[in-house]
């Protein structure tokens, strides 16, 4: 029984119900007219769901989420659908069930360049606290075993890791792709509680912002500037390691790297920084 919002993203959940995505997609029109006002459509018209059982009632808060039945990725940068189709064919060869469809942003004028949603049902639901690790696991599995880098498509990793995040359902049959495969993804990760840095580490950096720490570290240790296409990953890993050893939490480490967005980083943005820092804080 999944939780649904019937008309817009405001307020509590509207209903919980069994969800057969095949039946739902077959019920959709072949195509819908272009969406004139994307934000208004999202706020008052779109149908949303969260692939979760609720503990009690229809209260919309993370404490009311019982489990997670699927992992969902918003792909906010899909300028070439043909390129994405080629990658989706790799998933077909992987023979794992998945579904992909256009988001409202791709059917109207928005800040995104194209937009798709990738829905990966799980063979066994996971507990909510495992969601961030499960998302990282799938991103890495796709890169290493399937040959698909979701980060190339602007995957909103933070949204995928947000328990109870509303995700829009398919809007039309056109450009909605389903592959039922022979199996569903099974999360292998086991929950690891976040490591708490020692009081000594916190005291050492009291009053020093993560951004200032990074700037001072680069100057003191002669860390090279990020040069387009050259030392981006190595430099970021060095900085991430320094932030971790200095006692900054993962969220602070990401914050400390924010100012680097003004330096040519070969597309290295917030999403990539979050994925890279996750390995340093396990």
Tab-separated table of C-alpha atoms in Angstrom:
chain	number	residue	atom	x	y	z
A	1	UNK	CA	0.000	0.000	0.000
A	2	UNK	CA	1.745	3.144	-1.197
A	3	UNK	CA	0.918	6.748	-0.296
A	4	UNK	CA	-0.485	9.099	-2.962
A	5	UNK	CA	-1.246	12.763	-3.480
A	6	UNK	CA	-4.048	13.076	-6.009
A	7	UNK	CA	-4.009	16.755	-7.031
A	8	UNK	CA	-0.925	18.781	-6.244
A	9	UNK	CA	1.783	18.626	-3.610
A	10	UNK	CA	0.062	20.552	-0.811
A	11	UNK	CA	-0.995	19.050	2.514
A	12	UNK	CA	-1.263	15.487	3.773
A	13	UNK	CA	-1.400	12.326	1.687
A	14	UNK	CA	-4.772	11.789	0.026
A	15	UNK	CA	-4.919	8.008	-0.071
A	16	UNK	CA	-2.995	4.764	0.304
A	17	UNK	CA	-3.536	2.019	-2.219
A	18	UNK	CA	-1.973	-0.958	-3.981
A	19	UNK	CA	0.049	0.137	-6.952
A	20	UNK	CA	0.499	-1.782	-10.186
A	21	UNK	CA	2.574	0.472	-12.409
A	22	UNK	CA	1.747	-1.525	-15.546
A	23	UNK	CA	-2.005	-1.018	-15.062
A	24	UNK	CA	-1.432	2.651	-14.237
A	25	UNK	CA	0.644	3.338	-17.355
A	26	UNK	CA	-1.855	1.552	-19.598
A	27	UNK	CA	-4.596	3.815	-18.212
A	28	UNK	CA	-2.770	6.986	-19.299
A	29	UNK	CA	-3.450	8.946	-22.504
A	30	UNK	CA	-0.960	8.434	-25.308
A	31	UNK	CA	0.089	12.102	-25.077
A	32	UNK	CA	-0.964	15.150	-23.083
A	33	UNK	CA	-0.855	18.812	-24.177
A	34	UNK	CA	2.218	20.866	-23.212
A	35	UNK	CA	2.119	22.127	-19.622
A	36	UNK	CA	1.815	25.916	-19.677
A	37	UNK	CA	2.779	26.682	-16.065
A	38	UNK	CA	4.943	23.901	-14.637
A	39	UNK	CA	4.983	25.171	-11.039
A	40	UNK	CA	1.217	25.645	-10.877
A	41	UNK	CA	0.771	22.188	-12.340
A	42	UNK	CA	3.042	20.689	-9.669
A	43	UNK	CA	1.316	22.578	-6.860
A	44	UNK	CA	-2.305	21.916	-7.757
A	45	UNK	CA	-2.735	19.305	-10.506
A	46	UNK	CA	0.022	16.679	-10.609
A	47	UNK	CA	-0.392	13.233	-9.060
A	48	UNK	CA	2.395	12.173	-6.721
A	49	UNK	CA	3.394	9.114	-4.747
A	50	UNK	CA	5.976	8.001	-2.260
A	51	UNK	CA	6.935	4.322	-2.658
A	52	UNK	CA	6.372	3.569	1.010
A	53	UNK	CA	4.006	2.019	3.485
A	54	UNK	CA	2.727	4.421	6.124
A	55	UNK	CA	2.698	3.574	9.808
A	56	UNK	CA	-0.656	5.170	10.597
A	57	UNK	CA	-3.159	7.454	8.893
A	58	UNK	CA	-2.251	9.876	6.112
A	59	UNK	CA	0.094	12.198	7.973
A	60	UNK	CA	2.839	13.403	5.684
A	61	UNK	CA	6.032	13.310	7.703
A	62	UNK	CA	9.105	11.109	7.663
A	63	UNK	CA	8.271	9.606	11.068
A	64	UNK	CA	5.149	8.088	9.475
A	65	UNK	CA	7.087	6.174	6.799
A	66	UNK	CA	7.235	2.466	7.593
A	67	UNK	CA	9.450	1.238	4.743
A	68	UNK	CA	10.870	2.073	1.325
A	69	UNK	CA	9.710	-0.106	-1.581
A	70	UNK	CA	11.581	1.544	-4.446
A	71	UNK	CA	14.443	3.902	-5.222
A	72	UNK	CA	13.624	6.869	-7.461
A	73	UNK	CA	15.973	9.212	-9.292
A	74	UNK	CA	15.048	12.557	-10.805
A	75	UNK	CA	17.235	13.122	-13.857
A	76	UNK	CA	17.194	16.889	-14.368
A	77	UNK	CA	19.628	17.121	-17.284
A	78	UNK	CA	18.550	15.062	-20.294
A	79	UNK	CA	19.245	17.200	-23.382
A	80	UNK	CA	19.599	14.135	-25.613
A	81	UNK	CA	16.926	11.474	-25.185
A	82	UNK	CA	18.738	9.216	-27.655
A	83	UNK	CA	21.747	9.100	-25.318
A	84	UNK	CA	19.528	8.176	-22.380
A	85	UNK	CA	17.801	5.503	-24.479
A	86	UNK	CA	21.167	3.912	-25.156
A	87	UNK	CA	21.904	3.787	-21.441
A	88	UNK	CA	18.448	2.397	-20.669
A	89	UNK	CA	19.189	-0.418	-23.109
A	90	UNK	CA	22.129	-1.334	-20.868
A	91	UNK	CA	19.609	-1.774	-18.061
A	92	UNK	CA	17.521	-3.947	-20.359
A	93	UNK	CA	20.572	-6.144	-20.920
A	94	UNK	CA	21.005	-6.204	-17.131
A	95	UNK	CA	17.450	-7.649	-17.161
A	96	UNK	CA	16.435	-5.802	-13.996
A	97	UNK	CA	12.976	-4.274	-13.660
A	98	UNK	CA	12.858	-0.510	-14.022
A	99	UNK	CA	10.571	2.219	-15.330
A	100	UNK	CA	11.366	5.667	-16.711
A	101	UNK	CA	9.112	8.561	-17.667
A	102	UNK	CA	9.133	12.272	-18.422
A	103	UNK	CA	8.708	14.789	-15.623
A	104	UNK	CA	6.439	17.857	-15.877
A	105	UNK	CA	9.562	19.969	-16.336
A	106	UNK	CA	10.226	18.242	-19.666
A	107	UNK	CA	6.684	18.927	-20.875
A	108	UNK	CA	6.771	22.666	-20.234
A	109	UNK	CA	9.128	25.593	-19.831
A	110	UNK	CA	11.408	25.161	-16.781
A	111	UNK	CA	14.964	25.612	-15.538
A	112	UNK	CA	15.800	21.982	-16.379
A	113	UNK	CA	17.079	20.860	-19.763
A	114	UNK	CA	14.863	17.862	-20.269
A	115	UNK	CA	13.790	15.740	-17.351
A	116	UNK	CA	13.160	12.060	-16.660
A	117	UNK	CA	12.303	10.017	-13.598
A	118	UNK	CA	13.846	6.567	-13.060
A	119	UNK	CA	11.854	4.197	-10.838
A	120	UNK	CA	13.583	1.088	-9.488
A	121	UNK	CA	11.308	-1.232	-7.468
A	122	UNK	CA	13.073	-3.272	-4.789
A	123	UNK	CA	12.706	-7.016	-4.310
A	124	UNK	CA	12.637	-6.467	-0.542
A	125	UNK	CA	11.557	-3.169	1.100
A	126	UNK	CA	14.178	-1.445	3.243
A	127	UNK	CA	13.903	0.527	6.457
A	128	UNK	CA	13.879	4.308	5.969
A	129	UNK	CA	17.212	4.929	7.704
A	130	UNK	CA	18.957	2.741	5.107
A	131	UNK	CA	17.746	4.869	2.169
A	132	UNK	CA	20.834	7.142	1.818
A	133	UNK	CA	23.167	4.139	1.713
A	134	UNK	CA	20.888	2.321	-0.733
A	135	UNK	CA	20.929	5.307	-3.095
A	136	UNK	CA	24.737	5.474	-3.011
A	137	UNK	CA	24.904	1.720	-3.591
A	138	UNK	CA	22.715	1.850	-6.697
A	139	UNK	CA	24.611	4.818	-8.158
A	140	UNK	CA	27.888	2.927	-7.746
A	141	UNK	CA	26.440	-0.376	-9.015
A	142	UNK	CA	25.146	1.307	-12.139
A	143	UNK	CA	28.543	2.880	-12.802
A	144	UNK	CA	30.653	-0.203	-12.106
A	145	UNK	CA	28.421	-3.065	-13.263
A	146	UNK	CA	25.979	-1.589	-15.783
A	147	UNK	CA	28.031	1.210	-17.291
A	148	UNK	CA	25.546	4.004	-16.555
A	149	UNK	CA	26.529	7.154	-14.692
A	150	UNK	CA	23.300	8.736	-13.461
A	151	UNK	CA	25.257	11.817	-12.414
A	152	UNK	CA	25.760	12.632	-16.098
A	153	UNK	CA	22.014	13.228	-16.261
A	154	UNK	CA	21.888	15.580	-13.295
A	155	UNK	CA	20.526	12.972	-10.892
A	156	UNK	CA	19.126	14.759	-7.824
A	157	UNK	CA	20.820	12.558	-5.220
A	158	UNK	CA	19.568	14.619	-2.277
A	159	UNK	CA	15.951	14.171	-3.387
A	160	UNK	CA	16.445	10.418	-3.797
A	161	UNK	CA	17.758	10.198	-0.231
A	162	UNK	CA	14.887	12.185	1.278
A	163	UNK	CA	12.507	9.840	3.108
A	164	UNK	CA	8.908	10.459	2.098
A	165	UNK	CA	9.854	12.719	-0.809
A	166	UNK	CA	6.934	13.092	-3.214
A	167	UNK	CA	7.661	11.890	-6.735
A	168	UNK	CA	5.426	12.521	-9.719
A	169	UNK	CA	3.738	9.611	-11.467
A	170	UNK	CA	3.914	9.086	-15.255
A	171	UNK	CA	1.832	11.583	-17.212
A	172	UNK	CA	1.481	9.867	-20.589
A	173	UNK	CA	2.362	6.647	-22.381
A	174	UNK	CA	4.609	8.419	-24.878
A	175	UNK	CA	8.275	8.286	-23.774
A	176	UNK	CA	7.321	6.148	-20.777
A	177	UNK	CA	9.615	3.130	-20.800
A	178	UNK	CA	9.098	-0.056	-18.759
A	179	UNK	CA	11.197	-3.182	-18.528
A	180	UNK	CA	9.950	-5.883	-16.165
A	181	UNK	CA	13.007	-8.106	-16.462
A	182	UNK	CA	13.617	-11.297	-14.536
A	183	UNK	CA	14.502	-9.731	-11.181
A	184	UNK	CA	14.236	-6.683	-8.968
A	185	UNK	CA	17.109	-4.897	-7.312
A	186	UNK	CA	18.014	-6.116	-3.824
A	187	UNK	CA	19.870	-3.658	-1.587
A	188	UNK	CA	23.042	-5.213	-0.176
A	189	UNK	CA	24.077	-2.424	2.208
A	190	UNK	CA	23.606	-2.789	5.948
A	191	UNK	CA	22.760	0.252	8.004
A	192	UNK	CA	25.730	2.053	9.515
A	193	UNK	CA	25.017	4.761	12.053
A	194	UNK	CA	26.747	8.074	11.213
A	195	UNK	CA	30.099	8.437	12.911
A	196	UNK	CA	30.239	11.198	15.500
A	197	UNK	CA	33.463	13.127	15.555
A	198	UNK	CA	35.261	13.511	18.832
A	199	UNK	CA	34.638	16.553	20.999
A	200	UNK	CA	38.289	17.416	20.474
A	201	UNK	CA	37.763	17.625	16.707
A	202	UNK	CA	34.752	19.881	17.128
A	203	UNK	CA	36.615	22.172	19.515
A	204	UNK	CA	39.581	22.418	17.172
A	205	UNK	CA	37.431	23.928	14.434
A	206	UNK	CA	35.015	25.908	16.587
A	207	UNK	CA	34.385	29.242	14.898
A	208	UNK	CA	36.054	28.207	11.620
A	209	UNK	CA	33.647	27.782	8.729
A	210	UNK	CA	34.115	24.779	6.411
A	211	UNK	CA	34.667	27.161	3.485
A	212	UNK	CA	37.427	29.066	5.321
A	213	UNK	CA	39.043	25.769	6.337
A	214	UNK	CA	39.168	24.650	2.695
A	215	UNK	CA	40.603	27.972	1.505
A	216	UNK	CA	43.241	28.003	4.261
A	217	UNK	CA	44.108	24.343	3.630
A	218	UNK	CA	44.583	24.930	-0.104
A	219	UNK	CA	46.852	27.902	0.572
A	220	UNK	CA	48.864	26.240	3.356
A	221	UNK	CA	49.416	22.926	1.553
A	222	UNK	CA	49.792	24.361	-1.940
A	223	UNK	CA	46.821	22.395	-3.197
A	224	UNK	CA	46.544	23.112	-6.936
A	225	UNK	CA	43.520	24.864	-8.334
A	226	UNK	CA	40.997	22.671	-10.077
A	227	UNK	CA	42.050	22.606	-13.700
A	228	UNK	CA	39.467	21.665	-16.313
A	229	UNK	CA	39.796	17.996	-17.197
A	230	UNK	CA	42.971	17.375	-15.162
A	231	UNK	CA	43.172	17.035	-11.374
A	232	UNK	CA	39.546	17.560	-10.347
A	233	UNK	CA	38.861	14.238	-8.649
A	234	UNK	CA	42.245	13.925	-6.921
A	235	UNK	CA	42.068	17.466	-5.563
A	236	UNK	CA	38.516	17.044	-4.279
A	237	UNK	CA	39.374	13.743	-2.612
A	238	UNK	CA	42.326	15.412	-0.884
A	239	UNK	CA	40.117	18.226	0.401
A	240	UNK	CA	37.366	15.828	1.485
A	241	UNK	CA	39.877	13.745	3.423
A	242	UNK	CA	41.246	16.841	5.146
A	243	UNK	CA	37.744	17.997	6.152
A	244	UNK	CA	36.933	14.560	7.556
A	245	UNK	CA	40.129	14.338	9.615
A	246	UNK	CA	39.567	17.871	10.911
A	247	UNK	CA	36.253	16.849	12.470
A	248	UNK	CA	33.754	18.343	10.028
A	249	UNK	CA	30.570	16.354	9.427
A	250	UNK	CA	29.624	15.193	5.911
A	251	UNK	CA	27.109	18.001	5.410
A	252	UNK	CA	29.739	20.534	6.489
A	253	UNK	CA	32.252	19.020	4.073
A	254	UNK	CA	29.841	19.517	1.181
A	255	UNK	CA	29.265	23.082	2.371
A	256	UNK	CA	33.021	23.646	2.510
A	257	UNK	CA	33.342	22.718	-1.155
A	258	UNK	CA	30.531	24.992	-2.316
A	259	UNK	CA	32.802	27.931	-3.151
A	260	UNK	CA	34.637	25.717	-5.650
A	261	UNK	CA	31.651	26.019	-7.979
A	262	UNK	CA	33.186	29.221	-9.261
A	263	UNK	CA	36.318	27.376	-10.423
A	264	UNK	CA	36.285	25.231	-13.618
A	265	UNK	CA	35.619	21.736	-12.275
A	266	UNK	CA	34.743	19.751	-15.397
A	267	UNK	CA	31.110	19.482	-14.356
A	268	UNK	CA	31.892	18.585	-10.753
A	269	UNK	CA	28.848	19.922	-8.933
A	270	UNK	CA	26.947	19.415	-5.702
A	271	UNK	CA	25.699	15.953	-6.640
A	272	UNK	CA	29.158	14.601	-7.393
A	273	UNK	CA	30.573	16.173	-4.234
A	274	UNK	CA	27.892	14.465	-2.153
A	275	UNK	CA	28.588	11.057	-3.687
A	276	UNK	CA	32.348	11.484	-3.251
A	277	UNK	CA	32.062	12.607	0.372
A	278	UNK	CA	29.782	9.673	1.256
A	279	UNK	CA	32.700	7.235	0.967
A	280	UNK	CA	34.894	9.347	3.267
A	281	UNK	CA	32.280	9.387	6.053
A	282	UNK	CA	31.428	5.679	6.263
